[in-house]
Amino acid sequence: MAEKKSQRDSIGMDAKGCRTNNGFVQNEDILEKDPDPGSPTDRPQLCSLPILDPRELDFKDIQPYAGMPKEVLFHFSGQARYRVPREVLFWLTVAAVLVLTAGTIAMIAVSPKCLDWWQAGPMYQIYPRSFKDSDQDGNGDLKGIQDKLDYITTLNIKTIWITSFYKSSLKDFRHGIVDFREIDPIFGTMKDFENLVAAIHDRGLKLIIDFIPNHTSDKHAWFQWSRTRTGKYADYYIWHNCSHENGITTPPNNWLSVYGNSSWHFDDVRNQCYFHQFTKEQPDLNFRNPDVQEEIKEIIQFWLSKGVDGFSFEAVKFLLEAKHLRDEIQVNKTQVPDTVTHYAELYHDFTTTQVGMHDIVRSFRQTMDQHSREPGRYRFMGTEAYGDSIDRTMMYYGLPFIQEADFPFNDYLTRLDSPSGNSVFEVVTSWMEHLPEGKWPNWMIGGPDNARLTSRLGKEYVNIMNMLVFTLPGTPITYYGEEIGMGNILATNLNESYNVDTLLSKSPMQWDNSSNAGFSEGNHTWLPTSTDYYTVNVAVQKAQPRSALTLYQELSLLHANELLLSRGWFCYLRTDSHFVVYTREMNGIDRVFLVVLNFRESSLLNLKEIISNIPTKVKIRLSTNSTKKGSEVDTQAIALGKGEGLIFEYNTKTFLHQQADGRDRCFVSSRACYSSVLNILHSLC
């Protein structure tokens, strides 16, 4: 022990006569201070330590100890028993980092794109004047919508779509806008709108609104300045010389308004004719003028800054007209030109879908993208393409590397006027076959400009059509009241100056069986309520287990919770005048949904003839007839009543989309596979 101590002491620092540090660094000023140069005893004693050559040290029998000098530390750290574990730990750490990095990259690479908010759930379209009146004036308003947000959440809605509420001259259902930055007083104030936006977002919902860029009201300040040729506004609208004598106008050409007769109207202030695709009170903006385009972009930015999550751009195919003034071609070339007054009597090759129109729409998209950079704040863009062919409609999706609309609104099902499996099948497959790769579909069965479903097809088809849109791939869109089966009102006692045919589907929402269907506590409503509101209303159907509202809620919940419906393949199996039969299936999930919809009289269906490997007994997951829900049926003889729909669920490992004879009948919007082991979606299908 004495020898070891002696060796350790010889290696250690001889601190005798030296000031010890004890691990702390003293203040340099204190070390340098010499208060009494003549007193050597008070001066700190500096000692010099011998620097030993490690080769001279004898490490025999010495063990590592705390506080060892570096020469000793280096001696032991270089030994294999210390060096090898250290290197092993180092390389294990490097390997672990590389594996985690590679795994993260691989996970990102194989992960399918997440569904955005406008894809993840249904949209609910509201005509604000008819939804809920909060101030007893007979007109629905923004506060009324806010009062009913809790009801909307019970429908599992993800997005609320409010149609035009801008300050308007009341022409053409508020599409003649007087000020794009103002709320029409009939609906409330800007503060009411801001409160509504906040309340919608507080519930985790999103808001999109209508935007009509093609035209303004003739009361708009821009038009008043344009007709007096004031500054840059002189060219904000489309003006041309025309003759006007004895009250009779001779227009520049034969172009017609959508509502009939010439689309040119003489203005006695400017002494020229201006162009209007709709009513004469709605002059078209000149989108060949860059200043007009900038004005519209600023308006888009204004509403985005208010918290709006997206837009439905209306009437975009009318944004540009041909620069020349050549007459459009008559459909019936033998018809006397002076008698051509109806819009359908001309081919509108010079006034719709002109070259450059899509460039303007894409510029709207670019403006919205500037406000989509925050995580979770993507701004949705939809376009209305009413009356276009399917090929032209698909152009609104954009090009492979140039995005335009997230989707053009699909209103083809709203045009069906008779129930038929073949007609429904044709609409569905036409859209899916023309859909550009990677794009997202949508489906709607009603809207403010179409007759309601009940009035078009019959009330027995409300449930089956709701089942259709919730089980097809894409976003279902519901027009207010379709969830309870509201119908058109009768065309009597309508004190409005609108086209009566387009008023009938805008009647007040039927909330309960109290006065005015619970829509308003006032003495009158802007439109009469439907005569069936005593039985067809929200309050009654909430209490009925077999109501349209109950089924709608079940369908929307199923759509929200099932990957088969939100991400799976759609494969059609059979169609005829009676039935539409299709499956929803997905790689990695060993079960399928089989949807059977009957659009004609009661019939028997043998599913074994359609799907050879289907089990003899299958379970009904959901039915338009609630008494069948959860029961099992024999697949060789399934009885379906008129307008009845069934969603079957059964296990299988054989998928139609993987078979050679089924590939032409299967479509998928957002390809994904499911891993039950990792409980994740991936794209390695």
XYZ file of C-alpha atoms in Angstrom:
685
model
C 0.000 0.000 0.000
C 2.818 2.377 0.821
C 4.458 1.754 -2.553
C 1.233 2.367 -4.491
C 0.578 5.540 -2.542
C 4.123 6.697 -3.242
C 3.728 6.076 -6.969
C 0.400 7.926 -7.074
C 1.879 10.843 -5.174
C 4.821 11.012 -7.545
C 2.474 11.286 -10.490
C 0.161 13.729 -8.776
C 0.723 17.406 -8.340
C 2.776 18.533 -5.383
C 0.644 21.374 -4.158
C 2.739 22.273 -1.162
C 3.338 26.001 -1.093
C 0.894 26.437 -3.939
C -2.589 27.865 -3.878
C -5.084 25.092 -4.504
C -7.894 25.509 -7.004
C -10.380 22.829 -5.927
C -11.869 22.759 -9.408
C -12.801 26.454 -9.597
C -11.169 29.080 -11.772
C -10.248 32.113 -9.748
C -10.781 35.621 -10.960
C -7.865 36.661 -13.062
C -7.931 40.114 -11.564
C -7.316 38.657 -8.104
C -4.426 36.582 -9.344
C -2.761 39.565 -10.937
C -3.373 41.949 -8.052
C -0.305 42.793 -5.903
C -1.372 45.121 -3.050
C 2.057 45.326 -1.516
C 4.910 44.867 -3.925
C 7.367 45.057 -1.035
C 5.809 42.159 0.861
C 6.785 38.899 -0.820
C 4.963 36.889 1.812
C 1.606 38.218 0.679
C 2.227 37.416 -2.952
C 0.762 34.087 -4.161
C 3.367 31.416 -4.370
C 3.671 30.157 -7.881
C 5.001 26.691 -8.267
C 6.275 24.928 -11.281
C 5.171 21.339 -11.788
C 7.388 18.900 -13.545
C 6.039 17.665 -16.889
C 6.681 13.984 -16.899
C 7.232 11.922 -19.993
C 4.567 9.246 -20.114
C 7.234 6.804 -21.141
C 8.902 7.412 -17.789
C 5.735 6.550 -15.870
C 5.179 3.085 -14.573
C 1.475 2.198 -14.910
C 1.918 -1.240 -13.521
C -0.602 -2.010 -10.825
C -2.313 1.402 -11.281
C -6.130 1.381 -11.727
C -8.237 4.215 -13.224
C -9.332 6.716 -10.640
C -11.303 9.956 -10.559
C -9.355 13.056 -11.414
C -6.567 11.181 -13.219
C -4.380 13.367 -15.473
C -4.723 13.030 -19.203
C -1.563 10.961 -19.555
C -3.098 8.283 -17.392
C -6.491 8.655 -19.109
C -4.951 8.206 -22.544
C -3.125 5.115 -21.350
C -6.282 3.364 -20.232
C -8.593 4.637 -22.998
C -6.379 3.057 -25.602
C -6.703 -0.383 -24.113
C -8.890 -2.831 -26.049
C -11.323 -3.475 -23.213
C -12.198 0.253 -23.152
C -11.772 1.104 -26.820
C -13.830 -1.741 -28.327
C -17.082 -1.113 -26.339
C -16.789 2.578 -27.097
C -16.428 1.984 -30.825
C -19.234 -0.567 -30.821
C -21.587 1.922 -29.156
C -20.557 4.628 -31.600
C -21.234 2.522 -34.682
C -24.472 1.195 -33.237
C -25.605 4.801 -32.762
C -24.647 5.666 -36.334
C -26.463 2.592 -37.646
C -29.576 3.399 -35.613
C -29.657 6.956 -36.961
C -29.260 5.698 -40.524
C -31.991 3.085 -40.060
C -34.400 5.651 -38.599
C -33.616 8.103 -41.395
C -34.063 5.446 -44.070
C -37.280 4.252 -42.421
C -38.667 7.773 -42.301
C -37.821 8.368 -45.954
C -39.322 5.009 -46.927
C -42.455 5.729 -44.914
C -42.890 9.058 -46.664
C -42.193 7.491 -50.052
C -44.781 4.720 -49.703
C -47.412 6.751 -47.857
C -50.361 7.825 -50.009
C -51.361 11.451 -49.999
C -53.600 12.281 -47.061
C -57.162 13.284 -47.836
C -57.712 17.004 -47.441
C -60.662 18.482 -45.564
C -62.733 18.944 -48.728
C -62.272 15.229 -49.507
C -62.768 13.804 -46.028
C -66.481 14.464 -45.597
C -69.697 15.759 -47.146
C -70.517 19.344 -48.064
C -73.813 20.991 -47.135
C -75.103 23.679 -49.490
C -77.260 26.413 -47.961
C -79.414 28.968 -49.731
C -79.182 31.584 -46.940
C -82.475 33.350 -47.589
C -84.320 30.090 -46.963
C -82.442 28.377 -44.133
C -83.347 30.154 -40.868
C -84.745 33.599 -40.084
C -83.369 35.096 -36.856
C -84.948 38.582 -36.943
C -88.563 37.781 -37.909
C -88.490 39.605 -41.254
C -89.346 36.462 -43.224
C -85.884 36.132 -44.769
C -83.179 33.718 -43.706
C -79.932 35.325 -42.588
C -76.394 34.671 -41.370
C -77.361 34.628 -37.693
C -79.959 31.999 -38.541
C -77.275 29.771 -40.063
C -75.139 30.203 -36.942
C -78.113 29.217 -34.758
C -78.380 25.909 -36.636
C -74.712 24.877 -36.681
C -75.302 22.264 -33.992
C -77.849 20.584 -36.238
C -75.397 20.588 -39.152
C -72.763 18.878 -37.001
C -75.223 16.043 -36.266
C -75.162 15.297 -39.997
C -71.374 14.681 -39.834
C -70.894 17.494 -42.341
C -67.325 18.719 -42.864
C -67.901 21.749 -45.107
C -70.668 24.356 -45.261
C -71.277 25.953 -48.648
C -73.232 29.211 -48.582
C -74.570 30.590 -51.852
C -74.408 34.276 -52.795
C -75.010 36.759 -49.953
C -73.289 39.843 -51.403
C -74.967 43.229 -51.597
C -77.239 42.774 -54.573
C -79.926 44.358 -56.653
C -82.031 41.219 -56.130
C -81.858 40.320 -59.808
C -81.267 36.693 -60.741
C -81.091 35.425 -57.148
C -78.362 37.811 -55.936
C -76.037 37.164 -58.848
C -76.274 40.833 -59.845
C -73.789 42.106 -57.286
C -73.644 45.785 -56.345
C -70.624 45.463 -54.028
C -68.421 42.356 -53.755
C -67.080 43.450 -50.356
C -70.411 43.998 -48.602
C -73.019 41.730 -47.034
C -76.525 42.419 -48.272
C -78.470 43.967 -45.354
C -81.155 41.320 -45.762
C -78.628 38.775 -44.452
C -77.027 40.898 -41.739
C -73.732 42.720 -41.322
C -70.056 41.990 -41.851
C -69.803 41.452 -38.092
C -72.474 38.752 -38.382
C -70.420 37.098 -41.104
C -67.227 37.218 -39.044
C -69.073 35.696 -36.074
C -70.424 32.949 -38.334
C -66.963 32.125 -39.679
C -65.577 31.918 -36.133
C -68.441 29.679 -34.998
C -67.987 27.372 -37.986
C -64.269 27.016 -37.341
C -64.848 26.486 -33.605
C -66.807 23.357 -34.522
C -64.029 22.064 -36.734
C -65.968 22.808 -39.923
C -64.917 24.655 -43.070
C -66.713 27.345 -45.080
C -66.857 27.915 -48.821
C -68.894 30.627 -50.515
C -70.147 31.437 -53.993
C -68.237 33.898 -56.133
C -69.600 35.234 -59.423
C -66.777 36.969 -61.322
C -68.354 37.154 -64.784
C -70.605 40.165 -64.246
C -71.839 42.785 -61.819
C -75.063 44.645 -61.271
C -75.679 47.704 -63.432
C -75.861 49.533 -60.073
C -72.231 48.680 -59.292
C -69.913 51.692 -59.028
C -67.633 50.217 -61.707
C -70.448 50.227 -64.240
C -71.550 53.745 -63.358
C -67.986 54.967 -63.930
C -67.657 52.905 -67.097
C -70.768 54.318 -68.730
C -69.357 57.829 -68.178
C -65.898 56.722 -69.454
C -64.252 57.598 -66.145
C -60.522 56.767 -66.037
C -59.523 53.126 -66.192
C -63.136 52.033 -65.679
C -64.055 53.055 -69.228
C -62.921 49.618 -70.433
C -64.158 47.537 -67.472
C -67.151 46.272 -69.464
C -67.722 45.168 -73.060
C -68.940 48.114 -75.124
C -69.591 48.286 -78.858
C -71.233 50.714 -81.197
C -74.766 49.899 -82.234
C -77.629 51.737 -83.838
C -80.557 52.895 -81.740
C -83.368 54.690 -83.536
C -86.955 55.268 -82.510
C -86.477 53.090 -79.454
C -85.306 50.125 -81.507
C -81.762 48.797 -81.069
C -79.891 46.988 -83.804
C -77.251 44.927 -81.965
C -73.728 44.305 -83.285
C -74.483 40.605 -83.914
C -76.909 37.773 -83.141
C -75.452 36.777 -79.765
C -78.187 35.804 -77.291
C -78.634 36.045 -73.546
C -79.047 32.866 -71.499
C -82.555 34.115 -70.694
C -83.377 34.754 -74.329
C -83.304 37.682 -76.780
C -80.262 39.757 -77.637
C -77.334 39.881 -75.220
C -76.725 43.546 -76.193
C -78.440 46.447 -74.474
C -78.258 50.098 -75.449
C -77.089 52.545 -72.776
C -78.282 56.103 -73.376
C -75.546 57.594 -71.151
C -72.572 56.181 -73.054
C -74.544 55.932 -76.303
C -73.235 52.406 -76.939
C -74.401 48.849 -76.368
C -73.000 46.762 -73.547
C -72.834 42.980 -73.528
C -74.643 40.792 -70.979
C -74.786 37.004 -70.975
C -77.608 37.000 -68.428
C -80.153 39.741 -67.649
C -79.665 43.295 -68.908
C -79.181 44.354 -65.277
C -76.012 42.181 -65.197
C -73.403 43.609 -67.597
C -70.418 41.341 -68.289
C -66.996 42.416 -67.092
C -64.205 42.713 -69.650
C -61.725 40.065 -68.531
C -59.370 40.922 -71.359
C -58.588 44.023 -69.305
C -55.752 43.242 -66.819
C -57.165 45.812 -64.386
C -60.389 43.812 -64.151
C -58.472 40.637 -63.384
C -56.545 42.411 -60.632
C -59.771 43.771 -59.123
C -61.210 40.252 -58.926
C -58.029 38.845 -57.371
C -58.114 41.546 -54.706
C -61.706 40.607 -53.894
C -60.697 36.956 -53.572
C -57.931 37.973 -51.172
C -60.379 40.121 -49.200
C -62.659 37.181 -48.404
C -59.777 34.805 -47.751
C -58.503 37.282 -45.175
C -61.947 37.071 -43.535
C -61.332 33.360 -42.933
C -63.191 31.843 -45.888
C -61.790 28.378 -46.695
C -62.668 28.301 -50.378
C -64.921 29.350 -53.237
C -67.358 27.996 -55.737
C -66.681 30.058 -58.861
C -69.895 30.422 -60.815
C -70.457 30.922 -64.560
C -66.748 30.767 -65.379
C -67.287 29.479 -68.908
C -68.719 32.924 -69.778
C -65.623 34.882 -68.675
C -64.380 35.558 -72.221
C -66.011 36.230 -75.567
C -64.458 36.219 -79.018
C -62.807 39.495 -79.994
C -64.538 39.446 -83.355
C -68.266 40.028 -83.640
C -69.175 37.250 -86.060
C -72.644 35.771 -85.699
C -72.945 32.451 -83.926
C -74.217 29.518 -85.960
C -77.882 28.573 -85.796
C -78.804 25.092 -84.660
C -81.517 25.025 -87.324
C -79.967 26.698 -90.351
C -83.329 26.927 -92.101
C -84.849 29.021 -89.316
C -85.460 32.666 -90.154
C -82.671 34.612 -88.340
C -85.038 37.234 -86.952
C -86.970 34.499 -85.130
C -83.908 33.108 -83.343
C -84.463 34.393 -79.804
C -83.930 31.375 -77.520
C -80.485 30.543 -76.172
C -80.706 26.896 -77.261
C -81.236 27.944 -80.893
C -77.553 28.908 -81.333
C -74.229 27.130 -80.977
C -72.305 29.280 -78.507
C -68.832 28.823 -79.926
C -67.919 32.510 -79.631
C -69.335 33.332 -76.182
C -68.360 30.371 -73.984
C -65.129 28.504 -73.132
C -62.888 30.762 -75.196
C -59.139 30.308 -75.457
C -57.588 31.957 -72.403
C -60.569 31.358 -70.140
C -58.835 28.535 -68.281
C -55.757 30.733 -67.858
C -57.907 33.213 -65.950
C -59.359 30.475 -63.743
C -55.832 29.205 -63.040
C -54.832 32.707 -62.004
C -57.627 32.522 -59.397
C -56.067 29.265 -58.205
C -52.642 30.906 -57.926
C -54.100 33.745 -55.886
C -55.704 31.257 -53.501
C -52.495 29.245 -53.243
C -50.807 32.291 -51.741
C -53.178 31.879 -48.788
C -52.733 28.076 -48.569
C -49.198 27.985 -47.226
C -50.075 27.514 -43.569
C -50.421 23.859 -42.475
C -54.058 22.821 -42.448
C -55.232 25.984 -44.221
C -55.545 24.754 -47.776
C -58.049 26.848 -49.732
C -60.570 24.909 -51.802
C -61.584 25.897 -55.305
C -64.617 24.534 -57.120
C -66.089 25.616 -60.434
C -69.607 25.496 -61.789
C -69.781 24.051 -65.291
C -73.530 23.699 -65.766
C -74.541 22.556 -69.225
C -71.042 21.663 -70.412
C -70.217 18.339 -72.012
C -68.326 15.839 -69.880
C -65.107 16.481 -71.824
C -65.284 20.234 -71.273
C -66.216 19.765 -67.634
C -63.117 17.671 -66.981
C -60.924 20.495 -68.306
C -61.615 22.412 -65.085
C -59.470 19.908 -63.187
C -56.480 21.453 -64.950
C -53.490 19.857 -66.642
C -51.122 17.173 -65.284
C -48.677 19.784 -63.965
C -50.962 22.818 -63.756
C -53.668 22.748 -61.099
C -56.985 24.459 -61.644
C -60.120 23.567 -59.681
C -60.046 20.902 -57.001
C -63.122 19.704 -58.814
C -65.873 21.064 -61.047
C -69.204 20.508 -59.353
C -70.901 17.400 -60.718
C -74.571 18.216 -61.198
C -75.372 15.437 -63.672
C -77.435 13.494 -61.122
C -79.534 16.619 -60.510
C -80.683 16.442 -64.139
C -82.234 12.978 -63.877
C -85.989 13.304 -64.241
C -86.949 9.624 -64.142
C -85.668 6.759 -61.960
C -83.699 4.157 -63.876
C -80.723 1.977 -63.067
C -79.341 2.521 -66.558
C -79.484 6.321 -66.358
C -77.848 6.392 -62.929
C -75.166 3.975 -64.104
C -74.470 6.102 -67.174
C -73.933 9.261 -65.087
C -71.627 7.519 -62.609
C -69.458 5.638 -65.084
C -69.245 8.585 -67.488
C -67.731 10.750 -64.755
C -65.364 8.050 -63.502
C -64.174 7.059 -66.976
C -63.353 10.646 -67.943
C -61.867 11.600 -64.568
C -58.168 12.548 -64.959
C -55.784 10.293 -63.049
C -55.362 11.281 -59.431
C -58.302 13.711 -59.434
C -61.200 13.648 -56.996
C -64.891 13.173 -57.930
C -67.987 14.636 -56.297
C -71.710 13.951 -56.409
C -74.782 16.085 -55.791
C -78.465 15.239 -56.170
C -79.954 18.710 -55.677
C -79.256 22.403 -55.892
C -80.925 25.823 -55.906
C -81.335 25.867 -59.695
C -82.819 22.363 -60.038
C -86.075 20.772 -59.015
C -85.778 18.887 -55.745
C -85.227 15.151 -55.849
C -88.629 14.320 -54.363
C -90.377 16.343 -57.056
C -88.241 14.932 -59.889
C -88.141 11.224 -59.042
C -90.604 10.713 -56.188
C -90.268 10.590 -52.414
C -89.574 6.837 -52.451
C -86.184 7.555 -54.061
C -84.822 9.991 -51.465
C -83.123 7.296 -49.371
C -81.706 5.343 -52.266
C -80.157 8.452 -53.852
C -78.592 9.497 -50.559
C -77.210 5.971 -50.244
C -75.805 6.272 -53.763
C -73.835 9.493 -53.196
C -72.466 8.315 -49.829
C -71.185 5.008 -51.222
C -69.605 6.335 -54.419
C -65.949 7.447 -54.324
C -65.535 11.176 -53.785
C -67.239 14.016 -51.915
C -71.034 13.867 -51.404
C -72.769 17.259 -51.583
C -76.190 17.805 -50.008
C -78.520 20.701 -50.778
C -80.310 21.791 -47.599
C -83.491 19.823 -46.997
C -82.484 16.833 -49.140
C -81.593 14.970 -45.944
C -85.263 14.995 -44.922
C -86.761 14.655 -48.401
C -88.137 18.161 -48.930
C -89.938 18.746 -52.213
C -90.720 21.718 -54.414
C -93.383 24.171 -53.368
C -96.383 24.836 -55.564
C -96.162 27.830 -57.891
C -98.856 29.903 -56.205
C -98.819 33.286 -54.469
C -95.175 33.964 -55.356
C -94.604 37.702 -54.995
C -91.107 37.608 -56.468
C -90.077 38.751 -59.939
C -87.823 35.742 -60.544
C -88.297 32.875 -62.920
C -90.929 30.833 -61.075
C -89.420 27.493 -62.095
C -86.194 28.248 -60.256
C -87.999 29.463 -57.127
C -89.698 26.185 -56.358
C -86.627 24.491 -54.853
C -85.790 27.463 -52.610
C -88.621 27.177 -50.095
C -87.911 27.668 -46.357
C -86.198 24.854 -44.476
C -88.723 22.731 -42.588
C -87.544 22.539 -38.976
C -90.701 21.512 -37.134
C -94.490 21.576 -37.415
C -94.950 24.985 -35.792
C -95.936 28.130 -37.678
C -93.856 28.676 -40.850
C -92.261 25.247 -40.311
C -90.055 26.752 -37.597
C -88.226 28.795 -40.227
C -89.440 32.186 -39.013
C -91.412 33.668 -36.153
C -92.530 36.534 -38.364
C -95.958 37.053 -39.885
C -94.814 36.124 -43.373
C -91.972 34.376 -45.194
C -90.388 35.434 -48.489
C -91.607 32.166 -50.017
C -94.401 29.948 -48.713
C -93.485 26.768 -46.874
C -94.349 23.430 -48.411
C -97.717 21.977 -47.517
C -96.139 18.749 -46.223
C -94.069 20.409 -43.495
C -96.257 18.920 -40.723
C -94.756 15.493 -41.396
C -91.597 16.297 -43.359
C -89.458 18.234 -40.913
C -86.345 17.818 -38.794
C -88.071 17.533 -35.402
C -90.406 14.741 -36.500
C -87.721 12.752 -38.297
C -85.308 12.958 -35.366
C -87.776 10.883 -33.359
C -88.387 8.337 -36.124
C -85.929 5.408 -36.333
C -86.917 4.758 -39.965
C -86.835 8.351 -41.222
C -84.800 9.778 -44.101
C -82.871 11.935 -41.623
C -81.888 8.939 -39.490
C -80.644 7.014 -42.533
C -78.748 10.083 -43.735
C -76.934 10.322 -40.397
C -76.092 6.623 -40.503
C -74.764 6.902 -44.051
C -72.624 9.935 -43.271
C -71.212 8.195 -40.185
C -70.411 5.067 -42.189
C -68.708 7.197 -44.839
C -66.595 8.925 -42.190
C -65.458 5.728 -40.468
C -64.866 3.281 -43.314
C -61.719 3.298 -45.450
C -63.584 1.188 -48.004
C -65.820 4.160 -48.757
C -63.318 7.001 -48.457
C -60.305 5.375 -50.185
C -61.447 2.077 -51.721
C -61.947 0.903 -55.271
C -65.326 1.266 -56.978
C -66.214 -1.719 -59.196
C -69.566 -1.954 -60.942
C -71.028 -5.416 -61.402
C -74.411 -5.079 -62.997
C -76.745 -2.477 -64.385
C -80.136 -2.615 -66.015
C -83.351 -0.676 -65.781
C -83.875 -2.036 -62.278
C -80.564 -2.457 -60.500
C -77.234 -0.785 -59.981
C -74.796 -3.160 -58.259
C -71.227 -2.291 -57.281
C -68.561 -3.082 -54.707
C -66.211 -0.972 -52.603
C -62.998 -2.856 -51.860
C -59.425 -2.190 -50.795
C -56.126 -4.065 -50.727
C -55.268 -5.167 -47.205
C -58.864 -5.225 -45.962
C -60.288 -8.724 -46.331
C -63.884 -7.625 -46.616
C -65.952 -5.678 -49.116
C -69.095 -3.593 -49.233
C -71.566 -4.677 -51.879
C -74.155 -2.010 -52.745
C -77.433 -2.969 -54.430
C -79.884 -0.250 -55.499
C -83.290 -0.957 -57.017
C -84.788 1.864 -59.108
C -87.896 0.096 -60.367
C -90.669 -2.113 -59.031
C -90.109 -4.861 -56.443
C -87.802 -7.552 -57.776
C -85.766 -10.616 -56.833
C -82.001 -10.569 -57.343
C -79.632 -13.539 -57.434
C -76.216 -12.280 -56.364
C -74.659 -15.729 -56.926
C -75.110 -15.179 -60.650
C -73.160 -11.939 -60.428
C -70.429 -12.874 -57.910
C -69.582 -16.566 -57.962
C -67.528 -16.534 -54.765
C -69.991 -14.617 -52.623
C -71.037 -16.479 -49.446
C -74.446 -18.086 -49.343
C -75.406 -15.847 -46.459
C -74.335 -12.205 -46.203
C -74.979 -9.555 -43.593
C -76.832 -6.321 -44.319
C -74.704 -3.493 -42.934
C -77.213 -0.759 -43.819
C -80.564 -0.624 -45.573
C -83.067 1.973 -46.652
C -85.493 -0.274 -44.775
C -84.256 -0.137 -41.187
C -85.949 -3.426 -40.243
C -83.414 -5.307 -42.363
C -80.331 -3.673 -40.846
C -77.997 -6.256 -39.319
C -79.881 -9.272 -40.654
C -78.530 -12.002 -42.930
C -80.045 -12.876 -46.288
C -79.713 -15.658 -48.832
C -77.642 -14.316 -51.723
C -79.493 -16.489 -54.247
C -82.832 -14.762 -53.674
C -82.744 -11.215 -52.371
C -86.054 -9.373 -52.435
C -85.867 -5.609 -52.959
C -88.793 -3.232 -52.934
C -89.230 -0.192 -55.138
C -86.564 2.383 -54.334
C -84.825 0.076 -51.855
C -81.078 0.037 -51.310
C -78.898 -2.420 -49.391
C -75.250 -2.313 -48.301
C -73.912 -5.839 -47.746
C -70.686 -6.638 -45.936
C -68.817 -9.936 -46.230
C -65.285 -11.307 -45.948
C -63.254 -12.252 -49.010
C -59.697 -12.412 -50.284
C -60.704 -12.190 -53.937
C -61.078 -8.640 -55.228
C -62.610 -7.677 -58.530
C -60.079 -4.912 -59.220
C -57.264 -7.499 -59.130
C -58.883 -9.737 -61.731
C -58.213 -9.356 -65.437
C -61.912 -9.281 -66.345
C -62.674 -6.680 -63.688
C -60.043 -4.038 -64.300
C -62.083 -2.210 -66.917
C -64.962 -1.970 -64.463
C -63.016 -0.612 -61.502
C -61.980 2.914 -60.627
C -60.094 4.497 -57.754
C -59.587 8.191 -57.038
C -56.805 8.047 -54.469
C -54.962 4.725 -54.617
C -54.033 3.302 -51.211
C -53.562 -0.053 -49.492
C -54.016 -0.962 -45.864
C -51.516 -2.794 -43.662
C -53.282 -4.511 -40.779
C -49.920 -5.346 -39.169
C -48.740 -1.740 -38.965
C -52.235 -0.228 -39.042
C -51.200 2.253 -41.729
C -52.039 3.123 -45.311
C -49.374 2.658 -47.973
C -49.062 2.836 -51.750
C -47.204 -0.444 -52.399
C -50.290 -2.069 -53.865
